[in-house]
């Protein structure tokens, strides 16, 4: 099972903080560094020193790391025009030597749109479907040919479809809990399907829907690969777990129920139960980005025990 580090910088993180986490991610042997795509903090967090842009961050990290994969859970479709997004992601992929992955979602947090003057359309899912068609279509267009798209929300005429990514195909992640449209969209476009912050039972149910949709679309049932995003809070003893839970404003029992919390052995056991339902990758949501000892503990006592 791959373990990836997943950050929520809108809660309060500078680029330097994210760089320190990304370098620790690489040095400790984790598979990837991912970040959310938000411009406004949530809950009681003050968000200081202010938001950082997801793709500007990843462009910087592309030049300051060498091995880890880099990506978003999830880029908000409301933030960027699809043609512009295709250029941005392809450029960062070139800058990283082919280590980028694109998680793309419809966008949902209305307050941040109001705060920064970003339009928040009522019908977002249909826009997301067109965005996926355009971004993947631009990348797949052969050099020397052009790409035209006429949709209800976006129209492209004779685009040169440049630049091209360094990778032959940038992995596309789609996620969510929707029972019908989301699995269908994943079956058509996703290399990976992610279920965020869900129980083993709910994840298994959603993975089953995606596998069925993939088979109906003519793909192998285990395409796309299945993953989860889960908050993590690990400690060597109960006191360390409690300290880390308090630092992120959460209760230990709640974290054990809804995430990966407790001793390394407890977390390894729960990851094993996710693996049994087909989870092959987990994004560990790290909420205290200054606690790099937490990452070291996970690497040495959790990751090292996984097959």
mmCIF file of C-alpha atoms in Angstrom:
data_model
loop_
_atom_site.group_PDB
_atom_site.id
_atom_site.type_symbol
_atom_site.label_atom_id
_atom_site.label_comp_id
_atom_site.label_asym_id
_atom_site.label_seq_id
_atom_site.Cartn_x
_atom_site.Cartn_y
_atom_site.Cartn_z
ATOM 1 C CA UNK A 1 0.000 0.000 0.000
ATOM 2 C CA UNK A 2 1.288 3.456 -0.954
ATOM 3 C CA UNK A 3 1.196 6.162 1.699
ATOM 4 C CA UNK A 4 1.035 9.753 0.512
ATOM 5 C CA UNK A 5 1.186 12.957 2.533
ATOM 6 C CA UNK A 6 -1.827 15.238 2.092
ATOM 7 C CA UNK A 7 -1.832 18.809 3.410
ATOM 8 C CA UNK A 8 -4.522 21.455 3.951
ATOM 9 C CA UNK A 9 -2.563 24.731 3.631
ATOM 10 C CA UNK A 10 -5.658 26.953 3.745
ATOM 11 C CA UNK A 11 -5.760 26.215 7.482
ATOM 12 C CA UNK A 12 -2.500 28.122 7.875
ATOM 13 C CA UNK A 13 0.796 27.458 6.102
ATOM 14 C CA UNK A 14 3.424 29.419 4.238
ATOM 15 C CA UNK A 15 5.266 28.095 1.199
ATOM 16 C CA UNK A 16 8.337 27.538 3.392
ATOM 17 C CA UNK A 17 6.285 25.346 5.731
ATOM 18 C CA UNK A 18 4.981 23.324 2.801
ATOM 19 C CA UNK A 19 8.500 22.989 1.411
ATOM 20 C CA UNK A 20 9.715 21.589 4.734
ATOM 21 C CA UNK A 21 6.884 19.035 4.730
ATOM 22 C CA UNK A 22 7.537 18.098 1.089
ATOM 23 C CA UNK A 23 11.247 17.593 1.738
ATOM 24 C CA UNK A 24 10.449 15.440 4.766
ATOM 25 C CA UNK A 25 7.983 13.501 2.621
ATOM 26 C CA UNK A 26 10.764 12.763 0.158
ATOM 27 C CA UNK A 27 13.489 12.058 2.716
ATOM 28 C CA UNK A 28 11.291 9.675 4.717
ATOM 29 C CA UNK A 29 10.342 7.548 1.725
ATOM 30 C CA UNK A 30 6.688 8.478 1.273
ATOM 31 C CA UNK A 31 5.288 8.161 -2.241
ATOM 32 C CA UNK A 32 3.904 11.651 -2.827
ATOM 33 C CA UNK A 33 3.062 15.109 -1.530
ATOM 34 C CA UNK A 34 -0.448 16.345 -2.268
ATOM 35 C CA UNK A 35 -2.295 19.454 -1.193
ATOM 36 C CA UNK A 36 -5.830 20.783 -1.169
ATOM 37 C CA UNK A 37 -6.938 23.629 -3.419
ATOM 38 C CA UNK A 38 -8.660 26.190 -1.201
ATOM 39 C CA UNK A 39 -8.328 29.913 -0.581
ATOM 40 C CA UNK A 40 -10.206 30.220 2.722
ATOM 41 C CA UNK A 41 -9.671 28.518 6.062
ATOM 42 C CA UNK A 42 -12.406 26.372 7.574
ATOM 43 C CA UNK A 43 -13.619 26.045 11.134
ATOM 44 C CA UNK A 44 -11.811 27.986 13.846
ATOM 45 C CA UNK A 45 -8.417 28.190 12.080
ATOM 46 C CA UNK A 46 -7.209 31.736 11.384
ATOM 47 C CA UNK A 47 -5.510 30.669 8.160
ATOM 48 C CA UNK A 48 -2.443 32.818 8.793
ATOM 49 C CA UNK A 49 -0.293 33.866 7.003
ATOM 50 C CA UNK A 50 -2.909 33.469 4.254
ATOM 51 C CA UNK A 51 -3.691 31.144 1.369
ATOM 52 C CA UNK A 52 -1.201 29.736 -1.090
ATOM 53 C CA UNK A 53 -2.159 28.734 -4.611
ATOM 54 C CA UNK A 54 -2.037 24.990 -5.260
ATOM 55 C CA UNK A 55 -0.345 25.025 -8.662
ATOM 56 C CA UNK A 56 2.096 27.811 -7.820
ATOM 57 C CA UNK A 57 3.079 25.776 -4.751
ATOM 58 C CA UNK A 58 3.527 22.609 -6.804
ATOM 59 C CA UNK A 59 5.585 24.489 -9.399
ATOM 60 C CA UNK A 60 7.990 25.535 -6.663
ATOM 61 C CA UNK A 61 8.128 22.041 -5.184
ATOM 62 C CA UNK A 62 8.710 20.583 -8.648
ATOM 63 C CA UNK A 63 12.094 22.313 -8.683
ATOM 64 C CA UNK A 64 12.967 21.610 -5.049
ATOM 65 C CA UNK A 65 12.224 17.873 -4.911
ATOM 66 C CA UNK A 66 13.517 15.003 -7.013
ATOM 67 C CA UNK A 67 11.478 11.824 -6.465
ATOM 68 C CA UNK A 68 8.042 12.274 -4.942
ATOM 69 C CA UNK A 69 4.873 12.588 -6.974
ATOM 70 C CA UNK A 70 3.069 15.949 -6.681
ATOM 71 C CA UNK A 71 -0.624 16.651 -7.002
ATOM 72 C CA UNK A 72 -3.941 17.994 -5.767
ATOM 73 C CA UNK A 73 -6.883 16.595 -3.852
ATOM 74 C CA UNK A 74 -8.758 18.196 -5.503
ATOM 75 C CA UNK A 75 -8.201 21.132 -7.835
ATOM 76 C CA UNK A 76 -11.442 23.119 -7.807
ATOM 77 C CA UNK A 77 -12.971 23.248 -11.262
ATOM 78 C CA UNK A 78 -14.498 26.620 -10.435
ATOM 79 C CA UNK A 79 -11.076 28.257 -9.960
ATOM 80 C CA UNK A 80 -9.601 27.802 -13.444
ATOM 81 C CA UNK A 81 -10.679 27.654 -17.047
ATOM 82 C CA UNK A 82 -9.928 24.161 -18.384
ATOM 83 C CA UNK A 83 -7.631 25.329 -21.167
ATOM 84 C CA UNK A 84 -5.587 27.380 -18.702
ATOM 85 C CA UNK A 85 -5.516 24.475 -16.246
ATOM 86 C CA UNK A 86 -4.204 22.124 -18.937
ATOM 87 C CA UNK A 87 -1.340 24.548 -19.614
ATOM 88 C CA UNK A 88 -0.551 25.007 -15.911
ATOM 89 C CA UNK A 89 -0.487 21.308 -15.093
ATOM 90 C CA UNK A 90 1.508 20.394 -18.204
ATOM 91 C CA UNK A 91 4.085 23.058 -17.356
ATOM 92 C CA UNK A 92 4.462 21.874 -13.764
ATOM 93 C CA UNK A 93 4.786 18.318 -15.070
ATOM 94 C CA UNK A 94 7.657 19.459 -17.287
ATOM 95 C CA UNK A 95 9.228 21.336 -14.373
ATOM 96 C CA UNK A 96 9.092 18.185 -12.221
ATOM 97 C CA UNK A 97 10.408 15.816 -14.857
ATOM 98 C CA UNK A 98 7.073 14.022 -15.119
ATOM 99 C CA UNK A 99 5.925 13.641 -11.495
ATOM 100 C CA UNK A 100 2.559 15.417 -11.503
ATOM 101 C CA UNK A 101 -0.945 14.043 -10.951
ATOM 102 C CA UNK A 102 -4.177 15.995 -11.320
ATOM 103 C CA UNK A 103 -7.044 15.549 -8.928
ATOM 104 C CA UNK A 104 -9.975 17.516 -10.311
ATOM 105 C CA UNK A 105 -13.296 18.182 -8.604
ATOM 106 C CA UNK A 106 -16.315 20.372 -9.160
ATOM 107 C CA UNK A 107 -15.605 22.854 -6.338
ATOM 108 C CA UNK A 108 -17.948 23.156 -3.368
ATOM 109 C CA UNK A 109 -16.907 25.816 -0.807
ATOM 110 C CA UNK A 110 -19.128 28.760 -1.663
ATOM 111 C CA UNK A 111 -17.723 31.078 1.013
ATOM 112 C CA UNK A 112 -14.232 31.154 -0.505
ATOM 113 C CA UNK A 113 -15.709 32.058 -3.872
ATOM 114 C CA UNK A 114 -17.525 34.994 -2.290
ATOM 115 C CA UNK A 115 -14.402 36.037 -0.375
ATOM 116 C CA UNK A 116 -12.241 36.267 -3.510
ATOM 117 C CA UNK A 117 -14.788 37.195 -6.177
ATOM 118 C CA UNK A 118 -14.786 33.814 -7.920
ATOM 119 C CA UNK A 119 -18.024 32.897 -9.734
ATOM 120 C CA UNK A 120 -19.846 29.976 -8.101
ATOM 121 C CA UNK A 121 -22.151 28.467 -10.740
ATOM 122 C CA UNK A 122 -25.187 26.459 -9.751
ATOM 123 C CA UNK A 123 -24.539 23.578 -12.151
ATOM 124 C CA UNK A 124 -21.000 22.474 -11.383
ATOM 125 C CA UNK A 125 -21.040 18.781 -12.248
ATOM 126 C CA UNK A 126 -21.782 19.287 -15.949
ATOM 127 C CA UNK A 127 -18.973 21.837 -16.052
ATOM 128 C CA UNK A 128 -16.619 19.327 -14.417
ATOM 129 C CA UNK A 129 -17.451 16.747 -17.062
ATOM 130 C CA UNK A 130 -16.608 19.224 -19.822
ATOM 131 C CA UNK A 131 -13.435 20.295 -18.005
ATOM 132 C CA UNK A 132 -12.218 16.707 -17.862
ATOM 133 C CA UNK A 133 -12.967 16.213 -21.546
ATOM 134 C CA UNK A 134 -11.049 19.372 -22.449
ATOM 135 C CA UNK A 135 -8.002 18.901 -20.220
ATOM 136 C CA UNK A 136 -7.482 15.274 -21.222
ATOM 137 C CA UNK A 137 -8.341 16.045 -24.837
ATOM 138 C CA UNK A 138 -5.761 18.819 -25.070
ATOM 139 C CA UNK A 139 -3.035 16.606 -23.627
ATOM 140 C CA UNK A 140 -3.942 13.704 -25.924
ATOM 141 C CA UNK A 141 -3.962 15.745 -29.144
ATOM 142 C CA UNK A 142 -1.057 14.752 -31.373
ATOM 143 C CA UNK A 143 1.620 17.420 -31.944
ATOM 144 C CA UNK A 144 0.884 19.347 -35.113
ATOM 145 C CA UNK A 145 -2.866 18.757 -34.837
ATOM 146 C CA UNK A 146 -5.480 20.981 -33.235
ATOM 147 C CA UNK A 147 -8.214 20.443 -30.669
ATOM 148 C CA UNK A 148 -11.764 21.755 -31.009
ATOM 149 C CA UNK A 149 -14.482 21.361 -28.401
ATOM 150 C CA UNK A 150 -18.034 22.628 -28.448
ATOM 151 C CA UNK A 151 -19.810 22.132 -25.148
ATOM 152 C CA UNK A 152 -22.589 23.838 -23.258
ATOM 153 C CA UNK A 153 -20.158 25.632 -20.940
ATOM 154 C CA UNK A 154 -16.854 25.776 -22.833
ATOM 155 C CA UNK A 155 -15.913 26.135 -26.482
ATOM 156 C CA UNK A 156 -12.396 25.763 -27.918
ATOM 157 C CA UNK A 157 -11.580 26.399 -31.582
ATOM 158 C CA UNK A 158 -8.469 25.000 -33.260
ATOM 159 C CA UNK A 159 -6.353 24.988 -30.129
ATOM 160 C CA UNK A 160 -2.724 24.005 -30.779
ATOM 161 C CA UNK A 161 -3.094 21.936 -27.588
ATOM 162 C CA UNK A 162 0.276 22.964 -26.232
ATOM 163 C CA UNK A 163 2.335 22.539 -24.141
ATOM 164 C CA UNK A 164 2.522 18.780 -23.731
ATOM 165 C CA UNK A 165 3.256 17.214 -20.343
ATOM 166 C CA UNK A 166 6.508 15.365 -19.765
ATOM 167 C CA UNK A 167 4.540 12.185 -19.034
ATOM 168 C CA UNK A 168 2.787 10.336 -21.828
ATOM 169 C CA UNK A 169 -0.324 10.499 -19.634
ATOM 170 C CA UNK A 170 -0.758 12.527 -16.479
ATOM 171 C CA UNK A 171 -2.747 10.446 -13.975
ATOM 172 C CA UNK A 172 -6.188 11.915 -13.329
ATOM 173 C CA UNK A 173 -7.891 11.489 -9.956
ATOM 174 C CA UNK A 174 -11.609 11.812 -9.408
ATOM 175 C CA UNK A 175 -13.290 11.354 -6.047
ATOM 176 C CA UNK A 176 -16.415 11.758 -4.008
ATOM 177 C CA UNK A 177 -19.431 10.062 -2.513
ATOM 178 C CA UNK A 178 -21.982 10.469 -5.311
ATOM 179 C CA UNK A 179 -23.793 7.238 -6.071
ATOM 180 C CA UNK A 180 -24.430 7.567 -9.811
ATOM 181 C CA UNK A 181 -22.810 10.402 -11.752
ATOM 182 C CA UNK A 182 -19.493 10.332 -9.907
ATOM 183 C CA UNK A 183 -18.790 6.629 -10.592
ATOM 184 C CA UNK A 184 -19.754 7.113 -14.251
ATOM 185 C CA UNK A 185 -17.384 10.051 -14.581
ATOM 186 C CA UNK A 186 -14.598 8.093 -12.876
ATOM 187 C CA UNK A 187 -15.160 5.157 -15.207
ATOM 188 C CA UNK A 188 -14.658 7.449 -18.176
ATOM 189 C CA UNK A 189 -11.752 9.640 -17.081
ATOM 190 C CA UNK A 190 -10.100 8.494 -13.841
ATOM 191 C CA UNK A 191 -6.844 6.628 -13.402
ATOM 192 C CA UNK A 192 -7.580 6.671 -9.674
ATOM 193 C CA UNK A 193 -10.759 7.029 -7.647
ATOM 194 C CA UNK A 194 -10.513 8.543 -4.177
ATOM 195 C CA UNK A 195 -13.033 8.348 -1.360
ATOM 196 C CA UNK A 196 -12.321 11.091 1.189
ATOM 197 C CA UNK A 197 -12.903 10.673 4.925
ATOM 198 C CA UNK A 198 -15.157 7.636 4.731
ATOM 199 C CA UNK A 199 -15.567 4.493 6.792
ATOM 200 C CA UNK A 200 -14.453 1.100 5.540
ATOM 201 C CA UNK A 201 -18.071 0.172 4.884
ATOM 202 C CA UNK A 202 -18.919 3.341 2.956
ATOM 203 C CA UNK A 203 -15.665 3.109 0.999
ATOM 204 C CA UNK A 204 -16.361 -0.491 0.016
ATOM 205 C CA UNK A 205 -19.827 0.479 -1.205
ATOM 206 C CA UNK A 206 -18.468 3.356 -3.301
ATOM 207 C CA UNK A 207 -15.600 1.298 -4.716
ATOM 208 C CA UNK A 208 -18.166 -1.286 -5.807
ATOM 209 C CA UNK A 209 -20.117 1.367 -7.703
ATOM 210 C CA UNK A 210 -16.967 2.557 -9.458
ATOM 211 C CA UNK A 211 -15.923 -0.986 -10.387
ATOM 212 C CA UNK A 212 -19.372 -1.661 -11.803
ATOM 213 C CA UNK A 213 -19.309 1.578 -13.806
ATOM 214 C CA UNK A 214 -15.825 0.761 -15.104
ATOM 215 C CA UNK A 215 -16.937 -2.683 -16.263
ATOM 216 C CA UNK A 216 -19.975 -1.155 -17.947
ATOM 217 C CA UNK A 217 -17.658 1.292 -19.735
ATOM 218 C CA UNK A 218 -15.498 -1.553 -21.041
ATOM 219 C CA UNK A 219 -12.627 -1.178 -18.588
ATOM 220 C CA UNK A 220 -11.227 -3.779 -16.232
ATOM 221 C CA UNK A 221 -13.150 -3.724 -12.924
ATOM 222 C CA UNK A 222 -9.997 -2.820 -10.971
ATOM 223 C CA UNK A 223 -9.499 0.231 -13.169
ATOM 224 C CA UNK A 224 -9.276 2.888 -11.859
ATOM 225 C CA UNK A 225 -7.262 2.069 -8.734
ATOM 226 C CA UNK A 226 -9.026 2.861 -5.457
ATOM 227 C CA UNK A 227 -7.717 5.100 -2.691
ATOM 228 C CA UNK A 228 -8.794 6.850 0.500
ATOM 229 C CA UNK A 229 -7.949 10.128 2.191
ATOM 230 C CA UNK A 230 -7.947 9.878 5.991
ATOM 231 C CA UNK A 231 -6.861 12.119 8.838
ATOM 232 C CA UNK A 232 -3.915 10.627 10.717
ATOM 233 C CA UNK A 233 -2.835 11.005 14.345
ATOM 234 C CA UNK A 234 -0.228 8.502 15.541
ATOM 235 C CA UNK A 235 1.637 8.372 18.833
ATOM 236 C CA UNK A 236 4.081 6.060 20.583
ATOM 237 C CA UNK A 237 1.779 6.008 23.615
ATOM 238 C CA UNK A 238 -1.645 7.312 24.656
ATOM 239 C CA UNK A 239 -0.225 10.597 25.905
ATOM 240 C CA UNK A 240 1.444 11.344 22.565
ATOM 241 C CA UNK A 241 -1.739 10.502 20.667
ATOM 242 C CA UNK A 242 -3.730 12.812 22.969
ATOM 243 C CA UNK A 243 -1.195 15.610 22.545
ATOM 244 C CA UNK A 244 -1.331 15.380 18.755
ATOM 245 C CA UNK A 245 -5.132 15.220 18.753
ATOM 246 C CA UNK A 246 -5.339 18.328 20.955
ATOM 247 C CA UNK A 247 -2.927 20.175 18.659
ATOM 248 C CA UNK A 248 -5.398 19.805 15.776
ATOM 249 C CA UNK A 249 -8.501 20.415 17.883
ATOM 250 C CA UNK A 250 -9.845 16.876 17.680
ATOM 251 C CA UNK A 251 -10.820 14.148 20.154
ATOM 252 C CA UNK A 252 -8.932 10.851 20.194
ATOM 253 C CA UNK A 253 -12.034 8.630 20.136
ATOM 254 C CA UNK A 254 -13.478 10.567 17.213
ATOM 255 C CA UNK A 255 -10.197 10.302 15.302
ATOM 256 C CA UNK A 256 -10.045 6.557 15.920
ATOM 257 C CA UNK A 257 -13.575 6.208 14.574
ATOM 258 C CA UNK A 258 -13.255 8.479 11.562
ATOM 259 C CA UNK A 259 -9.565 8.303 10.709
ATOM 260 C CA UNK A 260 -6.261 6.628 11.439
ATOM 261 C CA UNK A 261 -5.395 7.251 15.068
ATOM 262 C CA UNK A 262 -3.687 5.524 17.932
ATOM 263 C CA UNK A 263 -0.500 3.529 18.217
ATOM 264 C CA UNK A 264 1.440 2.480 15.114
ATOM 265 C CA UNK A 265 0.070 -1.054 15.544
ATOM 266 C CA UNK A 266 -3.529 0.230 15.657
ATOM 267 C CA UNK A 267 -3.013 2.285 12.507
ATOM 268 C CA UNK A 268 -1.325 -0.594 10.655
ATOM 269 C CA UNK A 269 -4.270 -2.812 11.590
ATOM 270 C CA UNK A 270 -6.837 -0.330 10.299
ATOM 271 C CA UNK A 271 -4.897 0.218 7.082
ATOM 272 C CA UNK A 272 -4.968 -3.545 6.624
ATOM 273 C CA UNK A 273 -8.760 -3.509 6.852
ATOM 274 C CA UNK A 274 -8.912 -0.825 4.171
ATOM 275 C CA UNK A 275 -6.576 -2.925 2.025
ATOM 276 C CA UNK A 276 -9.008 -5.846 2.306
ATOM 277 C CA UNK A 277 -11.713 -3.843 0.491
ATOM 278 C CA UNK A 278 -9.347 -2.863 -2.316
ATOM 279 C CA UNK A 279 -7.708 0.349 -1.080
ATOM 280 C CA UNK A 280 -4.233 0.413 -2.628
ATOM 281 C CA UNK A 281 -3.231 3.941 -1.632
ATOM 282 C CA UNK A 282 -3.972 6.210 1.324
ATOM 283 C CA UNK A 283 -3.540 9.973 1.524
ATOM 284 C CA UNK A 284 -2.631 10.797 5.110
ATOM 285 C CA UNK A 285 -4.177 14.149 6.008
ATOM 286 C CA UNK A 286 -1.574 15.959 8.114
ATOM 287 C CA UNK A 287 -3.130 18.886 9.959
ATOM 288 C CA UNK A 288 -0.184 19.972 12.111
ATOM 289 C CA UNK A 289 2.392 20.833 9.471
ATOM 290 C CA UNK A 290 5.032 21.834 11.999
ATOM 291 C CA UNK A 291 5.156 18.401 13.647
ATOM 292 C CA UNK A 292 7.699 16.710 11.389
ATOM 293 C CA UNK A 293 8.405 14.139 14.118
ATOM 294 C CA UNK A 294 4.904 12.844 13.384
ATOM 295 C CA UNK A 295 5.938 12.098 9.800
ATOM 296 C CA UNK A 296 9.106 10.363 10.997
ATOM 297 C CA UNK A 297 7.087 8.150 13.348
ATOM 298 C CA UNK A 298 4.641 7.203 10.592
ATOM 299 C CA UNK A 299 7.492 6.399 8.229
ATOM 300 C CA UNK A 300 9.460 4.285 10.693
ATOM 301 C CA UNK A 301 6.623 2.560 12.551
ATOM 302 C CA UNK A 302 3.692 2.429 10.110
ATOM 303 C CA UNK A 303 4.950 2.597 6.545
ATOM 304 C CA UNK A 304 7.742 0.129 7.271
ATOM 305 C CA UNK A 305 5.186 -2.504 8.349
ATOM 306 C CA UNK A 306 3.018 -2.323 5.247
ATOM 307 C CA UNK A 307 3.377 -4.789 2.405
#
